C-alpha cells in the first residue's frame, strides 16, 4: 500500500490530475442530482442504490458509501491496482454531493422543472451529457476507479476471461437494474439506454479529452 501511495504522489502532473479528478467527482454528484430528480434514467448503479436507499429509509449517499466500502475490501484483496485517491473520492463524495444538491433543488427550484415537459427533457439531456463528460474526466486522470467499477474487472480477470469484458460489464449493469426493480425501483427506457451506451460514450469522450488531461 505504501508503494501504491508513493507511485500516485510521485507521478507526473500529480497535483493537476488530483485537481481534475476532484472536479470530475464533484461534477458527477452535481449532475447526478438532476438525473435522479427528473427520473428519466440514471446509470444502473445509481438506479439500484436509489431504490435500496428508499426501501430502507437511508440517505442515498450513505447507502452508496456502505456498498462501496464492502466492494472496496474485495478490490483490496484481489486487485489493489484499481485503488487510488479517486476511489476514495468517488466512494465518499458523489452520493452526498447528490443528496445536498437535491435538497437545495427542493428549496429553490419549482417542482415543475423536474416533472413537466419540456423542462424535464431539457434538464435530462443537459445533465446526461454533462455527467458523461464528468465521468470521462474522472476516469482519464488515472487516479483509481470506484469499487463498483473495479468489481466486474476482477470477475472478468479471475472467472470469465473467455468472455469479452464489455459483455461482463453489461450483464453486471443489468443485474443492478434487476436488483433495483425488485426493491421498488421503476426502470424506464433511459436506464436501459444508459446500460447499453454509457460505457462506450465515456470511452469516446475520454479519448477526446485525454490529450488535455496530461
mmCIF file of C-alpha atoms in Angstrom:
data_model
loop_
_atom_site.group_PDB
_atom_site.id
_atom_site.type_symbol
_atom_site.label_atom_id
_atom_site.label_comp_id
_atom_site.label_asym_id
_atom_site.label_seq_id
_atom_site.Cartn_x
_atom_site.Cartn_y
_atom_site.Cartn_z
ATOM 1 C CA UNK A 1 0.000 0.000 0.000
ATOM 2 C CA UNK A 2 2.874 2.357 0.817
ATOM 3 C CA UNK A 3 4.344 1.748 -2.628
ATOM 4 C CA UNK A 4 0.938 2.412 -4.189
ATOM 5 C CA UNK A 5 0.674 5.788 -2.420
ATOM 6 C CA UNK A 6 4.224 6.675 -3.427
ATOM 7 C CA UNK A 7 3.510 5.828 -7.067
ATOM 8 C CA UNK A 8 0.478 8.121 -7.154
ATOM 9 C CA UNK A 9 2.065 11.073 -5.364
ATOM 10 C CA UNK A 10 5.218 10.966 -7.479
ATOM 11 C CA UNK A 11 3.646 10.535 -10.900
ATOM 12 C CA UNK A 12 3.929 13.275 -13.490
ATOM 13 C CA UNK A 13 1.467 16.181 -13.022
ATOM 14 C CA UNK A 14 0.075 14.636 -9.825
ATOM 15 C CA UNK A 15 -1.403 17.883 -8.477
ATOM 16 C CA UNK A 16 -3.080 18.696 -11.801
ATOM 17 C CA UNK A 17 -4.541 15.207 -12.092
ATOM 18 C CA UNK A 18 -5.710 15.262 -8.470
ATOM 19 C CA UNK A 19 -7.483 18.581 -9.005
ATOM 20 C CA UNK A 20 -9.124 17.375 -12.222
ATOM 21 C CA UNK A 21 -10.194 14.157 -10.531
ATOM 22 C CA UNK A 22 -11.876 16.106 -7.726
ATOM 23 C CA UNK A 23 -13.597 18.396 -10.235
ATOM 24 C CA UNK A 24 -14.864 15.356 -12.126
ATOM 25 C CA UNK A 25 -16.183 13.684 -8.979
ATOM 26 C CA UNK A 26 -17.918 16.817 -7.695
ATOM 27 C CA UNK A 27 -19.500 17.441 -11.097
ATOM 28 C CA UNK A 28 -20.682 13.829 -11.244
ATOM 29 C CA UNK A 29 -22.535 14.289 -7.970
ATOM 30 C CA UNK A 30 -23.926 17.644 -9.099
ATOM 31 C CA UNK A 31 -25.332 16.414 -12.411
ATOM 32 C CA UNK A 32 -26.425 13.109 -10.896
ATOM 33 C CA UNK A 33 -28.758 15.060 -8.618
ATOM 34 C CA UNK A 34 -30.642 16.312 -11.685
ATOM 35 C CA UNK A 35 -30.801 12.854 -13.248
ATOM 36 C CA UNK A 36 -32.298 11.403 -10.072
ATOM 37 C CA UNK A 37 -34.861 14.182 -9.799
ATOM 38 C CA UNK A 38 -36.113 14.089 -13.406
ATOM 39 C CA UNK A 39 -36.323 10.279 -13.177
ATOM 40 C CA UNK A 40 -35.818 9.616 -16.875
ATOM 41 C CA UNK A 41 -32.815 7.344 -16.437
ATOM 42 C CA UNK A 42 -29.617 7.145 -14.437
ATOM 43 C CA UNK A 43 -26.683 4.813 -14.572
ATOM 44 C CA UNK A 44 -27.585 1.293 -13.331
ATOM 45 C CA UNK A 45 -25.588 1.623 -10.095
ATOM 46 C CA UNK A 46 -27.419 4.807 -9.139
ATOM 47 C CA UNK A 47 -30.779 3.269 -10.034
ATOM 48 C CA UNK A 48 -30.090 0.329 -7.731
ATOM 49 C CA UNK A 49 -28.721 2.471 -4.910
ATOM 50 C CA UNK A 50 -31.606 4.953 -5.032
ATOM 51 C CA UNK A 51 -34.105 2.071 -4.860
ATOM 52 C CA UNK A 52 -32.287 0.467 -1.911
ATOM 53 C CA UNK A 53 -31.881 3.744 -0.027
ATOM 54 C CA UNK A 54 -35.590 4.490 -0.386
ATOM 55 C CA UNK A 55 -36.522 0.947 0.606
ATOM 56 C CA UNK A 56 -34.594 1.172 3.865
ATOM 57 C CA UNK A 57 -35.094 4.872 4.530
ATOM 58 C CA UNK A 58 -31.458 5.977 4.491
ATOM 59 C CA UNK A 59 -29.640 8.673 2.580
ATOM 60 C CA UNK A 60 -28.591 7.770 -0.940
ATOM 61 C CA UNK A 61 -25.041 8.894 -0.141
ATOM 62 C CA UNK A 62 -24.902 6.762 2.998
ATOM 63 C CA UNK A 63 -26.015 3.585 1.238
ATOM 64 C CA UNK A 64 -23.690 4.234 -1.690
ATOM 65 C CA UNK A 65 -20.782 4.620 0.733
ATOM 66 C CA UNK A 66 -21.688 1.407 2.578
ATOM 67 C CA UNK A 67 -21.956 -0.650 -0.606
ATOM 68 C CA UNK A 68 -18.707 0.708 -1.976
ATOM 69 C CA UNK A 69 -16.973 0.075 1.342
ATOM 70 C CA UNK A 70 -17.836 -3.640 1.073
ATOM 71 C CA UNK A 71 -16.688 -3.787 -2.556
ATOM 72 C CA UNK A 72 -13.584 -1.804 -1.583
ATOM 73 C CA UNK A 73 -12.448 -4.618 0.709
ATOM 74 C CA UNK A 74 -12.876 -7.126 -2.121
ATOM 75 C CA UNK A 75 -10.890 -4.938 -4.505
ATOM 76 C CA UNK A 76 -8.053 -4.511 -1.992
ATOM 77 C CA UNK A 77 -7.828 -8.275 -1.601
ATOM 78 C CA UNK A 78 -7.947 -9.248 -5.267
ATOM 79 C CA UNK A 79 -6.710 -6.280 -7.322
ATOM 80 C CA UNK A 80 -5.257 -3.396 -5.334
ATOM 81 C CA UNK A 81 -4.021 -1.851 -8.576
ATOM 82 C CA UNK A 82 -7.512 -0.453 -9.104
ATOM 83 C CA UNK A 83 -7.326 1.591 -5.889
ATOM 84 C CA UNK A 84 -6.257 5.235 -5.809
ATOM 85 C CA UNK A 85 -7.249 8.682 -4.495
ATOM 86 C CA UNK A 86 -10.109 8.748 -6.972
ATOM 87 C CA UNK A 87 -11.511 5.560 -5.456
ATOM 88 C CA UNK A 88 -11.942 7.212 -2.065
ATOM 89 C CA UNK A 89 -13.278 10.459 -3.547
ATOM 90 C CA UNK A 90 -15.834 8.520 -5.589
ATOM 91 C CA UNK A 91 -16.958 6.447 -2.595
ATOM 92 C CA UNK A 92 -17.368 9.377 -0.220
ATOM 93 C CA UNK A 93 -18.319 12.404 -2.279
ATOM 94 C CA UNK A 94 -20.629 11.580 -5.179
ATOM 95 C CA UNK A 95 -23.612 10.305 -3.194
ATOM 96 C CA UNK A 96 -23.504 13.042 -0.582
ATOM 97 C CA UNK A 97 -22.983 15.798 -3.165
ATOM 98 C CA UNK A 98 -26.070 14.498 -4.991
ATOM 99 C CA UNK A 99 -28.047 14.432 -1.719
ATOM 100 C CA UNK A 100 -27.067 18.004 -0.829
ATOM 101 C CA UNK A 101 -27.881 19.269 -4.320
ATOM 102 C CA UNK A 102 -31.261 17.521 -4.352
ATOM 103 C CA UNK A 103 -32.083 19.163 -1.015
ATOM 104 C CA UNK A 104 -31.116 22.544 -2.473
ATOM 105 C CA UNK A 105 -33.231 21.998 -5.588
ATOM 106 C CA UNK A 106 -36.247 21.200 -3.374
ATOM 107 C CA UNK A 107 -35.810 24.590 -1.715
ATOM 108 C CA UNK A 108 -35.003 26.859 -4.632
ATOM 109 C CA UNK A 109 -36.352 25.295 -7.848
ATOM 110 C CA UNK A 110 -40.015 24.792 -8.837
ATOM 111 C CA UNK A 111 -41.115 21.171 -8.696
ATOM 112 C CA UNK A 112 -42.430 21.510 -12.239
ATOM 113 C CA UNK A 113 -38.855 21.697 -13.538
ATOM 114 C CA UNK A 114 -38.469 18.004 -12.743
ATOM 115 C CA UNK A 115 -41.964 16.747 -13.508
ATOM 116 C CA UNK A 116 -43.186 18.670 -16.566
ATOM 117 C CA UNK A 117 -42.047 18.649 -20.176
ATOM 118 C CA UNK A 118 -40.250 20.306 -21.893
ATOM 119 C CA UNK A 119 -38.290 21.314 -18.761
ATOM 120 C CA UNK A 120 -37.847 17.707 -17.680
ATOM 121 C CA UNK A 121 -36.484 16.602 -21.045
ATOM 122 C CA UNK A 122 -34.111 19.550 -21.371
ATOM 123 C CA UNK A 123 -32.701 19.019 -17.873
ATOM 124 C CA UNK A 124 -32.229 15.312 -18.589
ATOM 125 C CA UNK A 125 -30.425 15.938 -21.882
ATOM 126 C CA UNK A 126 -28.067 18.544 -20.420
ATOM 127 C CA UNK A 127 -27.445 16.538 -17.255
ATOM 128 C CA UNK A 128 -26.670 13.242 -19.011
ATOM 129 C CA UNK A 129 -24.177 14.829 -21.417
ATOM 130 C CA UNK A 130 -22.527 16.721 -18.572
ATOM 131 C CA UNK A 131 -22.465 13.595 -16.406
ATOM 132 C CA UNK A 132 -20.726 11.581 -19.139
ATOM 133 C CA UNK A 133 -18.111 14.310 -19.593
ATOM 134 C CA UNK A 134 -17.545 14.453 -15.831
ATOM 135 C CA UNK A 135 -17.066 10.677 -15.658
ATOM 136 C CA UNK A 136 -14.651 10.830 -18.585
ATOM 137 C CA UNK A 137 -12.575 13.497 -16.829
ATOM 138 C CA UNK A 138 -12.534 11.471 -13.626
ATOM 139 C CA UNK A 139 -11.556 8.202 -15.306
ATOM 140 C CA UNK A 140 -8.858 9.700 -17.523
ATOM 141 C CA UNK A 141 -6.927 11.186 -14.602
ATOM 142 C CA UNK A 142 -5.926 7.600 -13.769
ATOM 143 C CA UNK A 143 -6.437 8.132 -10.039
ATOM 144 C CA UNK A 144 -8.189 4.843 -9.327
ATOM 145 C CA UNK A 145 -11.689 3.601 -10.094
ATOM 146 C CA UNK A 146 -14.809 3.225 -7.998
ATOM 147 C CA UNK A 147 -15.185 -0.161 -6.264
ATOM 148 C CA UNK A 148 -18.431 -0.713 -8.208
ATOM 149 C CA UNK A 149 -16.474 -0.364 -11.459
ATOM 150 C CA UNK A 150 -13.471 -2.372 -10.261
ATOM 151 C CA UNK A 151 -15.547 -5.389 -9.210
ATOM 152 C CA UNK A 152 -16.553 -6.542 -12.743
ATOM 153 C CA UNK A 153 -12.903 -6.183 -13.818
ATOM 154 C CA UNK A 154 -11.938 -8.637 -11.081
ATOM 155 C CA UNK A 155 -14.766 -11.012 -12.010
ATOM 156 C CA UNK A 156 -13.703 -10.946 -15.653
ATOM 157 C CA UNK A 157 -9.986 -11.408 -14.977
ATOM 158 C CA UNK A 158 -10.433 -14.204 -12.438
ATOM 159 C CA UNK A 159 -13.558 -16.054 -13.531
ATOM 160 C CA UNK A 160 -14.711 -15.090 -17.011
ATOM 161 C CA UNK A 161 -11.599 -14.491 -19.082
ATOM 162 C CA UNK A 162 -13.099 -16.162 -22.147
ATOM 163 C CA UNK A 163 -15.975 -13.693 -22.278
ATOM 164 C CA UNK A 164 -15.298 -10.179 -23.676
ATOM 165 C CA UNK A 165 -15.264 -7.671 -20.837
ATOM 166 C CA UNK A 166 -17.951 -5.483 -22.407
ATOM 167 C CA UNK A 167 -20.451 -8.338 -22.070
ATOM 168 C CA UNK A 168 -19.431 -8.979 -18.467
ATOM 169 C CA UNK A 169 -19.948 -5.303 -17.717
ATOM 170 C CA UNK A 170 -23.307 -5.197 -19.477
ATOM 171 C CA UNK A 171 -24.507 -8.231 -17.522
ATOM 172 C CA UNK A 172 -23.263 -6.655 -14.302
ATOM 173 C CA UNK A 173 -25.154 -3.431 -15.008
ATOM 174 C CA UNK A 174 -28.356 -5.245 -15.923
ATOM 175 C CA UNK A 175 -28.099 -7.218 -12.676
ATOM 176 C CA UNK A 176 -28.015 -3.881 -10.838
ATOM 177 C CA UNK A 177 -31.164 -2.828 -12.707
ATOM 178 C CA UNK A 178 -32.921 -6.072 -11.745
ATOM 179 C CA UNK A 179 -31.991 -5.653 -8.072
ATOM 180 C CA UNK A 180 -33.249 -2.070 -8.142
ATOM 181 C CA UNK A 181 -36.507 -3.177 -9.732
ATOM 182 C CA UNK A 182 -37.061 -5.943 -7.179
ATOM 183 C CA UNK A 183 -36.581 -3.408 -4.390
ATOM 184 C CA UNK A 184 -39.143 -0.962 -5.690
ATOM 185 C CA UNK A 185 -37.405 0.995 -8.398
ATOM 186 C CA UNK A 186 -39.242 1.655 -11.648
ATOM 187 C CA UNK A 187 -36.898 1.235 -14.617
ATOM 188 C CA UNK A 188 -37.527 3.196 -17.790
ATOM 189 C CA UNK A 189 -36.058 3.369 -21.245
ATOM 190 C CA UNK A 190 -33.430 5.877 -20.159
ATOM 191 C CA UNK A 191 -31.888 3.356 -17.769
ATOM 192 C CA UNK A 192 -31.714 0.670 -20.461
ATOM 193 C CA UNK A 193 -30.144 3.132 -22.905
ATOM 194 C CA UNK A 194 -27.542 4.129 -20.325
ATOM 195 C CA UNK A 195 -26.757 0.497 -19.514
ATOM 196 C CA UNK A 196 -26.011 -0.083 -23.194
ATOM 197 C CA UNK A 197 -24.395 3.184 -24.203
ATOM 198 C CA UNK A 198 -22.849 4.875 -21.158
ATOM 199 C CA UNK A 199 -19.644 2.850 -21.282
ATOM 200 C CA UNK A 200 -18.951 3.423 -25.000
ATOM 201 C CA UNK A 201 -19.887 7.094 -24.668
ATOM 202 C CA UNK A 202 -17.497 7.587 -21.745
ATOM 203 C CA UNK A 203 -14.729 5.866 -23.701
ATOM 204 C CA UNK A 204 -15.317 8.090 -26.734
ATOM 205 C CA UNK A 205 -15.391 11.313 -24.733
ATOM 206 C CA UNK A 206 -12.411 10.134 -22.717
ATOM 207 C CA UNK A 207 -10.313 9.651 -25.864
ATOM 208 C CA UNK A 208 -11.181 13.172 -26.973
ATOM 209 C CA UNK A 209 -10.277 14.654 -23.582
ATOM 210 C CA UNK A 210 -7.190 12.558 -22.844
ATOM 211 C CA UNK A 211 -4.662 14.877 -24.573
ATOM 212 C CA UNK A 212 -5.831 17.757 -22.366
ATOM 213 C CA UNK A 213 -5.502 15.801 -19.124
ATOM 214 C CA UNK A 214 -1.760 15.147 -19.248
#
